PDB file of C-alpha atoms in Angstrom:
ATOM      1  CA  UNK P  29       0.000   0.000   0.000  1.00 87.00           C
ATOM      2  CA  UNK P  30       2.961   2.318   0.578  1.00 90.00           C
ATOM      3  CA  UNK P  31       3.769   2.357  -3.129  1.00 94.00           C
ATOM      4  CA  UNK P  32       0.139   2.970  -4.021  1.00 96.00           C
ATOM      5  CA  UNK P  33      -0.171   6.016  -1.759  1.00 95.00           C
ATOM      6  CA  UNK P  34       3.199   7.369  -2.910  1.00 96.00           C
ATOM      7  CA  UNK P  35       2.084   7.007  -6.518  1.00 96.00           C
ATOM      8  CA  UNK P  36      -1.301   8.573  -5.832  1.00 96.00           C
ATOM      9  CA  UNK P  37       0.015  11.580  -3.894  1.00 95.00           C
ATOM     10  CA  UNK P  38       2.973  12.206  -6.215  1.00 95.00           C
ATOM     11  CA  UNK P  39       0.732  11.813  -9.232  1.00 95.00           C
ATOM     12  CA  UNK P  40      -1.776  14.251  -7.771  1.00 95.00           C
ATOM     13  CA  UNK P  41       0.957  16.852  -7.267  1.00 95.00           C
ATOM     14  CA  UNK P  42       2.061  16.338 -10.876  1.00 94.00           C
ATOM     15  CA  UNK P  43      -1.558  16.519 -12.023  1.00 96.00           C
ATOM     16  CA  UNK P  44      -1.933  19.883 -10.290  1.00 96.00           C
ATOM     17  CA  UNK P  45       1.209  21.132 -12.008  1.00 96.00           C
ATOM     18  CA  UNK P  46      -0.010  19.938 -15.401  1.00 96.00           C
ATOM     19  CA  UNK P  47      -3.400  21.556 -14.761  1.00 97.00           C
ATOM     20  CA  UNK P  48      -1.693  24.862 -13.980  1.00 96.00           C
ATOM     21  CA  UNK P  49       0.220  24.734 -17.260  1.00 96.00           C
ATOM     22  CA  UNK P  50      -2.545  23.424 -19.549  1.00 97.00           C
ATOM     23  CA  UNK P  51      -5.736  24.994 -18.206  1.00 97.00           C
ATOM     24  CA  UNK P  52      -4.568  28.056 -16.273  1.00 96.00           C
ATOM     25  CA  UNK P  53      -1.851  28.669 -18.917  1.00 96.00           C
ATOM     26  CA  UNK P  54       0.954  29.371 -16.464  1.00 95.00           C
ATOM     27  CA  UNK P  55       4.486  29.102 -17.766  1.00 95.00           C
ATOM     28  CA  UNK P  56       6.615  26.237 -16.449  1.00 93.00           C
ATOM     29  CA  UNK P  57       8.541  28.714 -14.290  1.00 93.00           C
ATOM     30  CA  UNK P  58       5.340  30.093 -12.760  1.00 95.00           C
ATOM     31  CA  UNK P  59       4.031  26.572 -12.208  1.00 95.00           C
ATOM     32  CA  UNK P  60       7.226  25.493 -10.482  1.00 93.00           C
ATOM     33  CA  UNK P  61       7.229  28.590  -8.295  1.00 94.00           C
ATOM     34  CA  UNK P  62       3.584  28.030  -7.390  1.00 95.00           C
ATOM     35  CA  UNK P  63       4.272  24.442  -6.331  1.00 95.00           C
ATOM     36  CA  UNK P  64       7.287  25.494  -4.239  1.00 93.00           C
ATOM     37  CA  UNK P  65       5.180  28.148  -2.510  1.00 94.00           C
ATOM     38  CA  UNK P  66       2.383  25.619  -1.961  1.00 95.00           C
ATOM     39  CA  UNK P  67       4.856  23.245  -0.292  1.00 93.00           C
ATOM     40  CA  UNK P  68       6.164  26.076   1.864  1.00 92.00           C
ATOM     41  CA  UNK P  69       2.663  27.116   2.926  1.00 94.00           C
ATOM     42  CA  UNK P  70       1.656  23.528   3.681  1.00 94.00           C
ATOM     43  CA  UNK P  71       4.755  23.129   5.869  1.00 91.00           C
ATOM     44  CA  UNK P  72       4.117  26.471   7.528  1.00 90.00           C
ATOM     45  CA  UNK P  73       0.669  25.371   8.659  1.00 93.00           C
ATOM     46  CA  UNK P  74       1.943  21.926   9.672  1.00 92.00           C
ATOM     47  CA  UNK P  75       0.339  19.812   6.946  1.00 94.00           C
ATOM     48  CA  UNK P  76       3.341  18.703   4.886  1.00 93.00           C
ATOM     49  CA  UNK P  77       5.019  16.475   7.496  1.00 92.00           C
ATOM     50  CA  UNK P  78       1.889  14.319   7.925  1.00 95.00           C
ATOM     51  CA  UNK P  79       1.711  14.090   4.124  1.00 94.00           C
ATOM     52  CA  UNK P  80       5.328  12.841   4.049  1.00 94.00           C
ATOM     53  CA  UNK P  81       4.567  10.255   6.737  1.00 94.00           C
ATOM     54  CA  UNK P  82       1.532   9.104   4.760  1.00 95.00           C
ATOM     55  CA  UNK P  83       2.944   9.095   1.205  1.00 94.00           C
ATOM     56  CA  UNK P  84       6.728   8.858   1.642  1.00 93.00           C
ATOM     57  CA  UNK P  85       8.505   9.501  -1.643  1.00 92.00           C
ATOM     58  CA  UNK P  86       5.239  10.613  -3.217  1.00 93.00           C
ATOM     59  CA  UNK P  87       5.550  13.775  -1.134  1.00 93.00           C
ATOM     60  CA  UNK P  88       9.343  14.116  -0.871  1.00 91.00           C
ATOM     61  CA  UNK P  89      10.279  13.768  -4.546  1.00 88.00           C
ATOM     62  CA  UNK P  90       8.068  16.447  -6.229  1.00 88.00           C
ATOM     63  CA  UNK P  91       9.097  20.106  -6.261  1.00 89.00           C
ATOM     64  CA  UNK P  92       6.691  20.910  -3.415  1.00 91.00           C
ATOM     65  CA  UNK P  93       9.152  19.270  -1.022  1.00 90.00           C
ATOM     66  CA  UNK P  94      11.705  21.984  -1.858  1.00 89.00           C
ATOM     67  CA  UNK P  95       9.347  24.595  -0.415  1.00 90.00           C
ATOM     68  CA  UNK P  96       8.832  22.298   2.553  1.00 90.00           C
ATOM     69  CA  UNK P  97      12.597  22.038   3.071  1.00 88.00           C
ATOM     70  CA  UNK P  98      13.049  25.811   2.878  1.00 88.00           C
ATOM     71  CA  UNK P  99      10.431  26.552   5.524  1.00 90.00           C
ATOM     72  CA  UNK P 100      11.330  23.546   7.667  1.00 86.00           C
ATOM     73  CA  UNK P 101      14.992  24.585   7.815  1.00 87.00           C
ATOM     74  CA  UNK P 102      14.184  28.234   8.442  1.00 88.00           C
ATOM     75  CA  UNK P 103      11.794  27.431  11.296  1.00 89.00           C
ATOM     76  CA  UNK P 104      14.168  24.944  12.933  1.00 87.00           C
ATOM     77  CA  UNK P 105      17.106  27.342  12.871  1.00 88.00           C
ATOM     78  CA  UNK P 106      14.936  30.286  13.937  1.00 88.00           C
ATOM     79  CA  UNK P 107      14.087  28.375  17.105  1.00 89.00           C
ATOM     80  CA  UNK P 108      17.802  27.861  17.817  1.00 88.00           C
ATOM     81  CA  UNK P 109      19.397  31.115  16.614  1.00 87.00           C
ATOM     82  CA  UNK P 110      16.623  33.677  16.294  1.00 87.00           C
ATOM     83  CA  UNK P 111      16.223  35.890  13.243  1.00 87.00           C
ATOM     84  CA  UNK P 112      19.675  35.057  11.841  1.00 86.00           C
ATOM     85  CA  UNK P 113      18.679  31.383  11.892  1.00 85.00           C
ATOM     86  CA  UNK P 114      15.949  32.023   9.350  1.00 86.00           C
ATOM     87  CA  UNK P 115      18.515  32.773   6.651  1.00 84.00           C
ATOM     88  CA  UNK P 116      21.069  30.177   7.687  1.00 86.00           C
ATOM     89  CA  UNK P 117      18.423  27.474   8.064  1.00 85.00           C
ATOM     90  CA  UNK P 118      17.267  27.892   4.488  1.00 83.00           C
ATOM     91  CA  UNK P 119      20.766  27.299   3.166  1.00 82.00           C
ATOM     92  CA  UNK P 120      21.677  24.577   5.639  1.00 82.00           C
ATOM     93  CA  UNK P 121      18.838  22.256   4.684  1.00 80.00           C
ATOM     94  CA  UNK P 122      18.806  22.850   0.924  1.00 82.00           C
ATOM     95  CA  UNK P 123      22.520  23.315   0.214  1.00 83.00           C
ATOM     96  CA  UNK P 124      23.134  19.706  -0.877  1.00 82.00           C
ATOM     97  CA  UNK P 125      20.316  19.770  -3.428  1.00 80.00           C
ATOM     98  CA  UNK P 126      21.252  23.177  -4.788  1.00 82.00           C
ATOM     99  CA  UNK P 127      24.933  22.222  -5.003  1.00 86.00           C
ATOM    100  CA  UNK P 128      24.107  18.972  -6.801  1.00 86.00           C
ATOM    101  CA  UNK P 129      21.922  20.820  -9.308  1.00 86.00           C
ATOM    102  CA  UNK P 130      24.729  23.277 -10.057  1.00 88.00           C
ATOM    103  CA  UNK P 131      27.433  20.593 -10.386  1.00 91.00           C
ATOM    104  CA  UNK P 132      25.332  18.213 -12.508  1.00 92.00           C
ATOM    105  CA  UNK P 133      24.075  21.087 -14.658  1.00 90.00           C
ATOM    106  CA  UNK P 134      27.670  22.182 -15.277  1.00 92.00           C
ATOM    107  CA  UNK P 135      28.748  18.678 -16.318  1.00 92.00           C
ATOM    108  CA  UNK P 136      25.734  18.227 -18.578  1.00 92.00           C
ATOM    109  CA  UNK P 137      26.557  21.548 -20.257  1.00 90.00           C
ATOM    110  CA  UNK P 138      30.150  20.405 -20.758  1.00 91.00           C
ATOM    111  CA  UNK P 139      29.323  17.031 -22.313  1.00 90.00           C
ATOM    112  CA  UNK P 140      26.174  17.720 -24.322  1.00 89.00           C
ATOM    113  CA  UNK P 141      25.326  20.371 -26.902  1.00 82.00           C
ATOM    114  CA  UNK P 142      21.755  21.587 -27.439  1.00 75.00           C
ATOM    115  CA  UNK P 143      20.149  20.922 -30.789  1.00 76.00           C
ATOM    116  CA  UNK P 144      18.694  23.759 -32.756  1.00 67.00           C
TER     117      UNK P 144
END
């Protein structure tokens, strides 16, 4: 059942993103930003962690989990270090993912050439 719920929740998040692009006519950048903000808001009101416990990778793999990670890190560090912790918490939690995206993007740009 774990795989079923992960598939259902992750698919629903993707369905929402596709709906935003096809019906609402948002650009991919606007859609991605909207999903990140939705993940941040859901974490801010305490709903994203129960969703992760329920759906596992279905909630941690889509882009909404990036918004969750931003808010989660900021709130955790704010409790420890005050206002300065808000900024440092954002970078502490998401630095591995951002660094990997930069490094892999660089290598892909080095080895592959775009067509067109």
